[in-house]
Structures are given as C-alpha cells and as structure tokens.
mmCIF file of C-alpha atoms in Angstrom:
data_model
loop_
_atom_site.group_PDB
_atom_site.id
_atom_site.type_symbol
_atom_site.label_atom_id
_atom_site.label_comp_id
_atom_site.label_asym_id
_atom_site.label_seq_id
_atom_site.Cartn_x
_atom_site.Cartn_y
_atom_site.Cartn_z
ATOM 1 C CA UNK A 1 -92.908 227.410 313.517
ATOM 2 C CA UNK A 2 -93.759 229.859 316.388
ATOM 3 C CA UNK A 3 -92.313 233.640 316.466
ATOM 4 C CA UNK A 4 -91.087 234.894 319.135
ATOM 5 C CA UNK A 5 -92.217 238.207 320.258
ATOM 6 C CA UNK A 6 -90.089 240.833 321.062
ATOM 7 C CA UNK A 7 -88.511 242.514 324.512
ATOM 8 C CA UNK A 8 -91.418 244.900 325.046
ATOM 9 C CA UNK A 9 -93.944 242.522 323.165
ATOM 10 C CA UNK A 10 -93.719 240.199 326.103
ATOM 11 C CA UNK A 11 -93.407 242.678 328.767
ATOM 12 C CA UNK A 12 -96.734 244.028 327.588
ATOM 13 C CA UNK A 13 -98.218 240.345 327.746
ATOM 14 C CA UNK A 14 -96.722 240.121 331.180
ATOM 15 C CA UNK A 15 -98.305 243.416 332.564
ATOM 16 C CA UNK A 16 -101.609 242.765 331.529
ATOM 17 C CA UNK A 17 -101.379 239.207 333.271
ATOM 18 C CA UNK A 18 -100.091 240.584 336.414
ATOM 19 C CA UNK A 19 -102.713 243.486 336.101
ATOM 20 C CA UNK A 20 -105.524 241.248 336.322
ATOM 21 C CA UNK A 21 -104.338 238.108 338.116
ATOM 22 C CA UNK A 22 -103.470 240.227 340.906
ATOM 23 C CA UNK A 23 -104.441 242.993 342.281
ATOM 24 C CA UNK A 24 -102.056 242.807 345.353
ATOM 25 C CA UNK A 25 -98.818 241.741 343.290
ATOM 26 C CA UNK A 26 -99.622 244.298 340.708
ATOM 27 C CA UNK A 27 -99.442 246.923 343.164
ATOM 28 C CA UNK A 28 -95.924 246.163 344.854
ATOM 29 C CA UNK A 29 -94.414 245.476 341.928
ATOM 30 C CA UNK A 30 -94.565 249.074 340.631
ATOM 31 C CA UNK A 31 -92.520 250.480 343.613
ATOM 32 C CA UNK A 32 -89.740 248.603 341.358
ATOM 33 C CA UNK A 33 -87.514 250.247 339.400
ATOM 34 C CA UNK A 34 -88.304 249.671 335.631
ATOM 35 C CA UNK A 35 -85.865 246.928 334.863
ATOM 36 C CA UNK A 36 -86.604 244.637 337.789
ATOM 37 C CA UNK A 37 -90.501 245.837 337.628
ATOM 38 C CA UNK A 38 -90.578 244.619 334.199
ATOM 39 C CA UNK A 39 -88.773 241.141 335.124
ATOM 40 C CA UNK A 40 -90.908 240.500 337.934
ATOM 41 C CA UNK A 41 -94.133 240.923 335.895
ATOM 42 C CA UNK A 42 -92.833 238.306 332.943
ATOM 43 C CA UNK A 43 -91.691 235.881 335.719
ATOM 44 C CA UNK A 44 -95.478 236.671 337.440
ATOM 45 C CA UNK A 45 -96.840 235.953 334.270
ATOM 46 C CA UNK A 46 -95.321 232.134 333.821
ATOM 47 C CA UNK A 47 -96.363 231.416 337.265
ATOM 48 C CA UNK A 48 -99.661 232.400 336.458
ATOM 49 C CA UNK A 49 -99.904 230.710 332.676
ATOM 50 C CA UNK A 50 -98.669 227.368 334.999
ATOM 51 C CA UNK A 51 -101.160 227.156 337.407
ATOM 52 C CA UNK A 52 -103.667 228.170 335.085
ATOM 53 C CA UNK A 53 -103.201 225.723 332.272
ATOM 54 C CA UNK A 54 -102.500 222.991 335.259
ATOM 55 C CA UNK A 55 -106.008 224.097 336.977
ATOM 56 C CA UNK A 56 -107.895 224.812 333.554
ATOM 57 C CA UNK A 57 -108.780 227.722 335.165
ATOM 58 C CA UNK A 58 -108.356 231.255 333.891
ATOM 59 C CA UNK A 59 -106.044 233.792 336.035
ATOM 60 C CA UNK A 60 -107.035 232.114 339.260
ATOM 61 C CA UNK A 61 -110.626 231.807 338.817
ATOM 62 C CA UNK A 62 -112.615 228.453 339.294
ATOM 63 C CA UNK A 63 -111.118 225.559 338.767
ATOM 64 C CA UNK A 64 -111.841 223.500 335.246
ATOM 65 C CA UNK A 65 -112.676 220.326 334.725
ATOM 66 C CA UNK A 66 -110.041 218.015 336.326
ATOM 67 C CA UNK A 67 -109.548 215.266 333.917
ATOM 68 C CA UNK A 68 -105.928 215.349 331.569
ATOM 69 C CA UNK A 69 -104.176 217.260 334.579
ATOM 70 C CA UNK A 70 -101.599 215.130 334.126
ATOM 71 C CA UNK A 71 -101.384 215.896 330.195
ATOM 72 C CA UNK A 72 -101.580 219.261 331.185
ATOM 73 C CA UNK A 73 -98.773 219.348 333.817
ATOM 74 C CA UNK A 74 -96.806 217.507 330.943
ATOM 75 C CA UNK A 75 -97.155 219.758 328.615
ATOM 76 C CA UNK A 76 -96.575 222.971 330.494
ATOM 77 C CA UNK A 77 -92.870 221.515 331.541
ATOM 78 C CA UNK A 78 -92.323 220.582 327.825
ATOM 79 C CA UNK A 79 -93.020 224.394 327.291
ATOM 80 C CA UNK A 80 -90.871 225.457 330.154
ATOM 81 C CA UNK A 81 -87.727 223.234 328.600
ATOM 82 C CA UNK A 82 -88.446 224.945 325.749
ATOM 83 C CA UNK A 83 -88.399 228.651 326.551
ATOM 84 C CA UNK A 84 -85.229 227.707 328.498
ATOM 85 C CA UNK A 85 -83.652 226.380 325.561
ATOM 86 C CA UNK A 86 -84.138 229.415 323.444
ATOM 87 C CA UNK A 87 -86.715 227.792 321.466
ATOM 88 C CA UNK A 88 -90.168 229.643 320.423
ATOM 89 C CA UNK A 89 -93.193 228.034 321.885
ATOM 90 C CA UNK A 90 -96.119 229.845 320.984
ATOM 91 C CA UNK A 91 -97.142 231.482 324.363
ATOM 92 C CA UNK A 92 -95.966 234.114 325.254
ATOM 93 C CA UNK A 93 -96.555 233.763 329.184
ATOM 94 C CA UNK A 94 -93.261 231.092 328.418
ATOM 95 C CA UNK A 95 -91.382 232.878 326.084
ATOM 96 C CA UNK A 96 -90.734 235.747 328.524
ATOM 97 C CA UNK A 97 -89.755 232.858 331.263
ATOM 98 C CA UNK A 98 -86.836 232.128 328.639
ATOM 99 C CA UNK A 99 -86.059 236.198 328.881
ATOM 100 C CA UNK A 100 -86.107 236.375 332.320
ATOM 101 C CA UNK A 101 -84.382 233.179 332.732
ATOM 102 C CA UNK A 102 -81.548 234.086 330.442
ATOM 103 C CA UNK A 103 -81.167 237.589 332.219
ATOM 104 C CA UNK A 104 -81.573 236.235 335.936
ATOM 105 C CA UNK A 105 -79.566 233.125 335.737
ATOM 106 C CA UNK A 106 -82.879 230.897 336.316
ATOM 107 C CA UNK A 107 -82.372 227.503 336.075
ATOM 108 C CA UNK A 108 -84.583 223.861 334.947
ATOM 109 C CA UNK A 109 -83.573 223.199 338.817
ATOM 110 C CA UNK A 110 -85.904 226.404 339.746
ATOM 111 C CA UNK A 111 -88.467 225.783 337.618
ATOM 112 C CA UNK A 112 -88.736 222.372 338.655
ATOM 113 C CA UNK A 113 -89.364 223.042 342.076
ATOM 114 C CA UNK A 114 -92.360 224.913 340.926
ATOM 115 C CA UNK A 115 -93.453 222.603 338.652
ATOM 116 C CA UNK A 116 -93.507 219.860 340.906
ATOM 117 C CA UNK A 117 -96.003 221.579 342.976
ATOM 118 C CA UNK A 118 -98.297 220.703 339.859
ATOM 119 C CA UNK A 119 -97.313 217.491 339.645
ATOM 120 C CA UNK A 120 -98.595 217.188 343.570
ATOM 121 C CA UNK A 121 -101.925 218.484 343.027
ATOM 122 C CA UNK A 122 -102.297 216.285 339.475
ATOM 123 C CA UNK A 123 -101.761 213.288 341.412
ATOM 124 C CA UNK A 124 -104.674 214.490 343.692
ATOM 125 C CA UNK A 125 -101.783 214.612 346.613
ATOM 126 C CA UNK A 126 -102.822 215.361 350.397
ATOM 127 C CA UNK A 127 -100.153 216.350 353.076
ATOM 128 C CA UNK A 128 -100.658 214.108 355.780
ATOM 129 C CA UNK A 129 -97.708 216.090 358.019
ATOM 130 C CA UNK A 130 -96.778 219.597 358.744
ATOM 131 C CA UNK A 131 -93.600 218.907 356.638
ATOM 132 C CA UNK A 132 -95.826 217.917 353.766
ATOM 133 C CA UNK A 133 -98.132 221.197 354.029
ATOM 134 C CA UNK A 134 -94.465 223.220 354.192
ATOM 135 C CA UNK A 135 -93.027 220.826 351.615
ATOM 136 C CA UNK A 136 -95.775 221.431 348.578
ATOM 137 C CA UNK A 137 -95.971 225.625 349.962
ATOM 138 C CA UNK A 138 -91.933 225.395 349.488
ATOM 139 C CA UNK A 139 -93.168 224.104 345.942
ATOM 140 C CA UNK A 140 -96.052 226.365 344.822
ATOM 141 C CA UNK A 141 -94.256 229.970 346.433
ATOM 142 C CA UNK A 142 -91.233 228.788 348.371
ATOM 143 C CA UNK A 143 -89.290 228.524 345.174
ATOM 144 C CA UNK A 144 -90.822 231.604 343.039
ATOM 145 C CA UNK A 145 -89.499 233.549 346.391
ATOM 146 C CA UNK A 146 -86.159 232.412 345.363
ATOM 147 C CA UNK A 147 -86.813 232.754 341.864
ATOM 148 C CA UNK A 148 -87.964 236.406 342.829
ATOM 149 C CA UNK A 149 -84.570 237.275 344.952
ATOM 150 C CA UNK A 150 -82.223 236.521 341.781
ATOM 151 C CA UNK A 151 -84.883 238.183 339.548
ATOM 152 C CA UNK A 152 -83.996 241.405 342.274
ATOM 153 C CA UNK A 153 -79.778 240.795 341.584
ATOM 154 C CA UNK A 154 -79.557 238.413 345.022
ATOM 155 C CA UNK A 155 -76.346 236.448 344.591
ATOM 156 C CA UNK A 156 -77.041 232.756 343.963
ATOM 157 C CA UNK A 157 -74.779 232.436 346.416
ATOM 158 C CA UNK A 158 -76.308 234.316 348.941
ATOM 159 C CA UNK A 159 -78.070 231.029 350.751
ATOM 160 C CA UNK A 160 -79.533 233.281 353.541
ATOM 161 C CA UNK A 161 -81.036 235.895 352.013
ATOM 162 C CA UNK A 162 -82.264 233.598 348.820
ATOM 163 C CA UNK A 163 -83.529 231.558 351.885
ATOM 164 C CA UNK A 164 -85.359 234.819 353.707
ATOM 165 C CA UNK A 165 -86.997 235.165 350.124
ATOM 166 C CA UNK A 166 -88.230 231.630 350.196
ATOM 167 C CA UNK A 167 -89.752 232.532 353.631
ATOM 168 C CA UNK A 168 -91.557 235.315 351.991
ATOM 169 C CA UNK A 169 -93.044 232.851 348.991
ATOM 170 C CA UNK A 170 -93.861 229.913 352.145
ATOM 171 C CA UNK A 171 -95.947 233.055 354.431
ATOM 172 C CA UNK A 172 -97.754 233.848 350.965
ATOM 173 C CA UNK A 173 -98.962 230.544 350.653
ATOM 174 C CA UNK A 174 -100.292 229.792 354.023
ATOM 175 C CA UNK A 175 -102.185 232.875 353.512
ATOM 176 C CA UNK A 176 -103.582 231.438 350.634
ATOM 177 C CA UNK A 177 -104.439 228.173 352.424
ATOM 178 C CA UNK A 178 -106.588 229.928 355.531
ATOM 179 C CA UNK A 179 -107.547 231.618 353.062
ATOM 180 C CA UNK A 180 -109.018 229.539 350.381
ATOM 181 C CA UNK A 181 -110.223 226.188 352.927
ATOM 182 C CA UNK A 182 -113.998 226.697 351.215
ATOM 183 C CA UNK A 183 -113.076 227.156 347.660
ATOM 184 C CA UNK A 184 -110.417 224.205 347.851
ATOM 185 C CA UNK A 185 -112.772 221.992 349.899
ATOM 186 C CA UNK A 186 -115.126 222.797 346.968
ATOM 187 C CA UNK A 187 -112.828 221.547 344.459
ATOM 188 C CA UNK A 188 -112.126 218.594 346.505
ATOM 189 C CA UNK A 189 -108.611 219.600 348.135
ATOM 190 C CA UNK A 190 -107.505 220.408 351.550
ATOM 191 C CA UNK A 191 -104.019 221.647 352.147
ATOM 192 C CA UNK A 192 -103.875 221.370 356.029
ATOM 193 C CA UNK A 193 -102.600 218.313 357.240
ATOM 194 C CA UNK A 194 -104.481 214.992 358.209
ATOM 195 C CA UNK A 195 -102.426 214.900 361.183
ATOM 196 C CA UNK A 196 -103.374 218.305 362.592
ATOM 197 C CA UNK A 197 -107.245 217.330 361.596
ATOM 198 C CA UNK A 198 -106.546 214.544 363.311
ATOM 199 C CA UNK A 199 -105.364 216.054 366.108
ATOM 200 C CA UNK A 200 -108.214 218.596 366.779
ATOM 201 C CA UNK A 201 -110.457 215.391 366.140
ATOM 202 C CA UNK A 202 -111.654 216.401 362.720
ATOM 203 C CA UNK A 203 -112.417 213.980 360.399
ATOM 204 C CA UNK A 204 -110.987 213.910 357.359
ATOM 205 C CA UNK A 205 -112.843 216.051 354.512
ATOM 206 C CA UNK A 206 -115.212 216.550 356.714
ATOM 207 C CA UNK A 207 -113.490 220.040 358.118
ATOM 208 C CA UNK A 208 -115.839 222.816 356.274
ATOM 209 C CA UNK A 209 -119.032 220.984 358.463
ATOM 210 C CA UNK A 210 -120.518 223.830 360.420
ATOM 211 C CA UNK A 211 -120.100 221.777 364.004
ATOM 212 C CA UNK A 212 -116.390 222.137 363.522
ATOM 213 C CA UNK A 213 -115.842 225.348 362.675
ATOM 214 C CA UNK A 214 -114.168 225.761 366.059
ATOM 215 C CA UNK A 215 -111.748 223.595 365.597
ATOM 216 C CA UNK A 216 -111.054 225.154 361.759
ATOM 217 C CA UNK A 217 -110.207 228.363 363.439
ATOM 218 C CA UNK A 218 -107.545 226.586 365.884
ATOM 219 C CA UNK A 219 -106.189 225.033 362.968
ATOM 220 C CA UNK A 220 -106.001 228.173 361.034
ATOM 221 C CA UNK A 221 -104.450 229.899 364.045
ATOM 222 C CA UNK A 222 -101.735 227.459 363.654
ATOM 223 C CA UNK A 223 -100.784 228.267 360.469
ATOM 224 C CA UNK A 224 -101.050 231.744 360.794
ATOM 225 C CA UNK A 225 -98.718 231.504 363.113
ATOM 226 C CA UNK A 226 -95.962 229.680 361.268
ATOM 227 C CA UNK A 227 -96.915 232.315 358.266
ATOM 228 C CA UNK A 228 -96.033 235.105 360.936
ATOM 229 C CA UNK A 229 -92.370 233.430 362.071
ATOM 230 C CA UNK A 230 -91.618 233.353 358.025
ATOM 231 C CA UNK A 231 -92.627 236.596 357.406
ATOM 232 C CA UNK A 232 -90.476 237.651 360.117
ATOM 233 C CA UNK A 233 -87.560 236.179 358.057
ATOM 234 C CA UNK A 234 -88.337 238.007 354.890
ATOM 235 C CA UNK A 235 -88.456 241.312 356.948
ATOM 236 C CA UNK A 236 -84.989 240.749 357.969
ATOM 237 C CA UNK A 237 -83.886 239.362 354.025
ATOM 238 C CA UNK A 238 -85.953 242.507 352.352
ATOM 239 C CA UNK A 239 -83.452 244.847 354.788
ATOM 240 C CA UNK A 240 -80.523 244.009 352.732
ATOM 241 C CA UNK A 241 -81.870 244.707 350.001
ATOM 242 C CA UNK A 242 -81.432 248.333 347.757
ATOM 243 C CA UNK A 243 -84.443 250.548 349.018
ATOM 244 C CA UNK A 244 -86.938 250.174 345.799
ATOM 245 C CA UNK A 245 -86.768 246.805 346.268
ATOM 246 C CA UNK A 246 -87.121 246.612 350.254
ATOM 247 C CA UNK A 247 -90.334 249.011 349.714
ATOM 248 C CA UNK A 248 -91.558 246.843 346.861
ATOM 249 C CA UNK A 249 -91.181 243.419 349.100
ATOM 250 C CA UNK A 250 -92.246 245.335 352.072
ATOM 251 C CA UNK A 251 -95.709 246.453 350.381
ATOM 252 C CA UNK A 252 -96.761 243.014 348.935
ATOM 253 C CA UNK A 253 -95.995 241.212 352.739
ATOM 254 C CA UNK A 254 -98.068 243.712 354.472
ATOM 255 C CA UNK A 255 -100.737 243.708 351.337
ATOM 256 C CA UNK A 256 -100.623 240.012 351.155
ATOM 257 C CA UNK A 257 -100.149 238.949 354.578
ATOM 258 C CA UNK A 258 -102.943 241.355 355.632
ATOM 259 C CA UNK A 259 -104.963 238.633 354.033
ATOM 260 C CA UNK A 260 -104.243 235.573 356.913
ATOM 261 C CA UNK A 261 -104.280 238.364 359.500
ATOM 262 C CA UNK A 262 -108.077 239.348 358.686
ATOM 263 C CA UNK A 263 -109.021 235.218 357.980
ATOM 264 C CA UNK A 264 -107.385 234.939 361.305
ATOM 265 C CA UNK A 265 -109.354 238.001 363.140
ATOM 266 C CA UNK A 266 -112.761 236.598 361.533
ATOM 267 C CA UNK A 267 -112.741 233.948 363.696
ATOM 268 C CA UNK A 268 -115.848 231.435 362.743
ATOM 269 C CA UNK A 269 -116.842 234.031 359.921
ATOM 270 C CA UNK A 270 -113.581 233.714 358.167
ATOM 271 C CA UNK A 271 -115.228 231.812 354.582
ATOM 272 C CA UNK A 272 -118.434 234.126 354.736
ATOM 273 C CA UNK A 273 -116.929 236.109 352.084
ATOM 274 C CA UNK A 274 -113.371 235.618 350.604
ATOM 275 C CA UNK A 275 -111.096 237.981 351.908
ATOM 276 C CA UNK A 276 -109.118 240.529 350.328
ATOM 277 C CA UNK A 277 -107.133 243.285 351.103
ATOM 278 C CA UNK A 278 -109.324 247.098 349.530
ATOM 279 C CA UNK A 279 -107.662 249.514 347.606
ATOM 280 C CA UNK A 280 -107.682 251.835 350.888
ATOM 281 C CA UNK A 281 -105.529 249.674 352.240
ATOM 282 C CA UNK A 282 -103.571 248.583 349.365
ATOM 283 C CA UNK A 283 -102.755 252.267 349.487
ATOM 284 C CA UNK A 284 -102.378 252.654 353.049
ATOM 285 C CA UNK A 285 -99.444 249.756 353.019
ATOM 286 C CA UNK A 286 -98.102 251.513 350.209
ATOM 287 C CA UNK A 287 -97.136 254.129 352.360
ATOM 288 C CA UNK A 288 -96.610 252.246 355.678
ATOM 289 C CA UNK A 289 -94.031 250.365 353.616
ATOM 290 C CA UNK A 290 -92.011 253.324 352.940
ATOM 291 C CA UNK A 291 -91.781 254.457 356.263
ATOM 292 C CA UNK A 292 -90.630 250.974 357.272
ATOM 293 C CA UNK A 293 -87.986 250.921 354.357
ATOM 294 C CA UNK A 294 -86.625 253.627 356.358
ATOM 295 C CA UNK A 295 -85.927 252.254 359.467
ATOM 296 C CA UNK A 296 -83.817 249.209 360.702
ATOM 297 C CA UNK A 297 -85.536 245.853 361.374
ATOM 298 C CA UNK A 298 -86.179 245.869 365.158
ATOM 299 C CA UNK A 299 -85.540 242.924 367.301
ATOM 300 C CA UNK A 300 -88.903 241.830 367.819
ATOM 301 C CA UNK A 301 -88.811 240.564 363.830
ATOM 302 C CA UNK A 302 -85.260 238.766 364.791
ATOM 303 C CA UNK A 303 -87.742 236.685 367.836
ATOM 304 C CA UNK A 304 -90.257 235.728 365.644
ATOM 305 C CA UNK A 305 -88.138 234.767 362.716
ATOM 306 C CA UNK A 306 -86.508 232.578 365.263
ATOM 307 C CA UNK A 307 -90.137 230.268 365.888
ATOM 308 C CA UNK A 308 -89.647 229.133 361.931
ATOM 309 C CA UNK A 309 -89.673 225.201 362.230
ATOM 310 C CA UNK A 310 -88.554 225.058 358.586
ATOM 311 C CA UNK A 311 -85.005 225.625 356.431
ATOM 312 C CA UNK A 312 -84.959 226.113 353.509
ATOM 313 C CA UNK A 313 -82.347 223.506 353.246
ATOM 314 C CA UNK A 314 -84.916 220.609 354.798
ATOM 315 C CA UNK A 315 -87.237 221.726 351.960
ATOM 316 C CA UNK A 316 -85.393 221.232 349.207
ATOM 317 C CA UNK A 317 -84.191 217.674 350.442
ATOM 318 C CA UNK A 318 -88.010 216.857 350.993
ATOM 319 C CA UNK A 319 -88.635 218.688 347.280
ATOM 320 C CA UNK A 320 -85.516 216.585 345.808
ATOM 321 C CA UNK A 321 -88.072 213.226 345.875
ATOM 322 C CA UNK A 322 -90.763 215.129 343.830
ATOM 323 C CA UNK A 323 -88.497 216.150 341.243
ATOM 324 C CA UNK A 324 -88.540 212.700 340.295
ATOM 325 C CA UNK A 325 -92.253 212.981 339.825
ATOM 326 C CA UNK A 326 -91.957 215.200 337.298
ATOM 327 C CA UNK A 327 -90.164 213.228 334.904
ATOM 328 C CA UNK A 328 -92.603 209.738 335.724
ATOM 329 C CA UNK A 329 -95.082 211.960 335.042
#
C-alpha cells in the first residue's frame, strides 16, 4: 500500500516541480505569502503531473509517443478520485492535490473541468469554432484560474471574481496557443479554429506553410486580442484581492502575457525562436507589478474587459457535455 508523505514532504515535491516547469509561475508565486505560496505550488504541481503523464512528456517538454493517451487520461482521473478521497496513491504530484483540495474546498467538479481538457486532446479533438478554441482554453486554464482564486480564500460564492480568475487562466492559454502554433503543428495539433482558417482562406493543417504566414499573423492578432479583453478582466478581479496576492497575480499576467504581446510584435518571425519572457524582465514586472498593486484599476481596463465575447457561465454549459467524456472514456 502507498504512504503518504507528509505536509512539508509534498510541498517540497511541489516546489521543485514548479521550479523547473516554470520559470514564469515560479516567479509570481513567491510574492505569496507562505501559506497560499505553498498551496499554489502543490496545486501547480498536479496540473503539471496531468498534462505530463497525459502528453508522456516530461514538465512540458516534447511530446511522447501518442499511443495509450486514452489509458493514460484514465488513469490520471483514477488518481485524482483517489487523492480526493483521502486515499494514498503513490505520487506525490496527487497526493498534495488531496491537501490542497481538502484545505481549499476543491471539488471532483473542478478537477473535472481540467481533466476533460485531456480527454479533448486524447480523442485527437480540433475546435472547429471560436467557442470551441474558448471552450477547451476554459478547460486546460479557465478552470485552474478558478481553482487558483479559492486556493487565494475567493468565496465560492463569489461568481464574479472566481469568473475574473477564469479570465486570467483563458488569456494564459491563448498565449500559449500564438505561442506554441510550430511545436503543436509538429505534434500534429492546431488549436485555432477551422473556421477562422477558413476564413483567412487557409487550408486546413496546412497553416505553418511559409506562403501563409501572413495570414497566421492576422489570425494570431485575433487571438491576442481576445487574450487582451480577458486579461483586462483579471486586472479588475486581482484588485479585490489582499495586496500579496494582487502583486502575485499582477506579476505572472504581465510575465506571462508578455509572451502573446512579443509573438504578436514579431510579426512573420514570431516561430523563429520560441518566445519567452528573460529574467530582466521577469524582474522588471516584478517591480512594475508592485507599483500597479498600488494604484486603482483605471477605466481603460473596465473598456477592454468589456470586448470579452465569453462568460464564464457559457463555458461551463459548453464544458458540461465533455464531462461526460470523461467517464466514456
């Protein structure tokens, strides 16, 4: 039968994975006080032992070879049930979901909504709509956003904020996508959607061809701009909340989102080298964060917030069908 580690055991575990699955994350997260610091890292660290083990990858390097994804997906749910039930299960990346979970009020609902993202990219799923492309983001960072916000005390019943935190998770990940169009394309996914390929008269999979990078970089404007109404919201959501923690969310959107804004300003050189925010300027939003946990949210962040397309409400009712995935599975 598996032990389970102890308290600062797992919070070790957790560091380490947050240390070198990212850089950006890693960063933030210290401007935490030590309690919530040390319950964001173990619920980092589950997120990252998921999409690991459902990738075969190994803290977000290359994906592994492909085949038993769905096995994989399986199994890593069976492990979340467990760790939710109390039980042992042998890794600690889940046990300290169960510690977290148990201290933060985390649910199977939550994790399910994560999990299902998995489930998505097992099936070898492709959004064919801008609610599809919002839909599996809601899934894959949406939901840890929320997950994150009750992990940081936010009521449960606190729909807007917990919904301003989902914003956060959804700007994230369509950083992630402008981002990452070779390296998925590589791997034989493509997270914008057919109808926007479409649209730009791109034809399917055939987007990373050199003759239309123009059109990639209209496509990627797009997004980037959704990504900048969302991140608007957060603003507004990390405002209420007690000043380590609006300087902790503050640093990771302007580390993170600094990421779409330079894919964005590259233009047609945007996948010549992956790009990354430098230690400089890790630092430098760092401090730019503090300043801006100083001051009130100014109206322009009220008009942007107000171009978002997408509630979280509408997301979970789209994300209610996949849930069912996860159990045919």
């Amino acid at each position: 039968m598996a032990e389970m580690l102890s308290r600062p055991e797992l919070v070790a575990h957790a560091q380490r994975a947050i240390g070198k699955g990212s850089k950006s994350f890693s960063a933030a997260s210290r401007l935490f006080d030590r309690e919530t610091r040390e319950k964001v890292w173990l619920l980092y660290a589950w997120c990252r032992a998921c999409d690991d083990l459902a990738d075969a990858q190994d803290m977000g390097g290359a994906l592994g070879e492909q085949e038993g994804a769905k096995e994989r997906v399986a199994l890593l749910r069976t492990r979340t049930a467990q760790a939710l039930a109390g039980e042992a299960t042998g890794d600690p990346a889940f046990d300290g979901l169960g510690l977290v979970a148990r201290e933060c009020g985390i649910t199977q609902a939550h994790c399910d909504d994560v999990i299902a993202g998995f489930v998505l990219d097992a099936a070898d799923w492709r959004p064919r709509s801008e609610g599809d492309m919002m839909e599996y983001c809601y899934h894959v960072a949406g939901a840890v956003g929320v997950m994150m916000a009750l992990v940081m005390g936010v009521s449960p019943q606190d729909e807007d904020t917990l919904e301003r935190a989902c914003d956060l998770g959804l700007a994230f990940q369509l950083a992630n996508i402008v981002r990452d169009v070779w390296e998925d394309d590589a791997a034989g996914r493509c997270y914008l959607p057919v109808e926007w390929l479409v649209d730009v008269d791109i034809p399917p999979g055939q987007h990373m061809k050199p003759m239309y990078r123009a059109q990639l970089v209209e496509l990627v404007h797009r997004a980037c701009e959704i990504a900048r109404a969302h991140e608007a919201s957060a603003r507004i959501g990390a405002a209420r909340l007690r000043f380590r923690h609006r300087w902790a969310v503050l640093a990771a959107t302007g580390i993170y989102g600094g990421i779409a804004r330079k894919v964005e300003a590259a233009g047609t050189h945007a996948w010549d080298h992956r790009a990354h925010t430098t230690k400089a300027e890790k630092l430098g939003w760092l401090a730019h964060s503090w300043l801006g946990s100083l001051r009130p949210v100014g109206p322009h962040c009220a008009e942007e917030a107000a171009k978002r397309r997408w509630s979280l409400a509408e997301l979970r009712e789209r994300a209610a069908g996949n849930r069912v995935l996860i159990l045919a599975a």
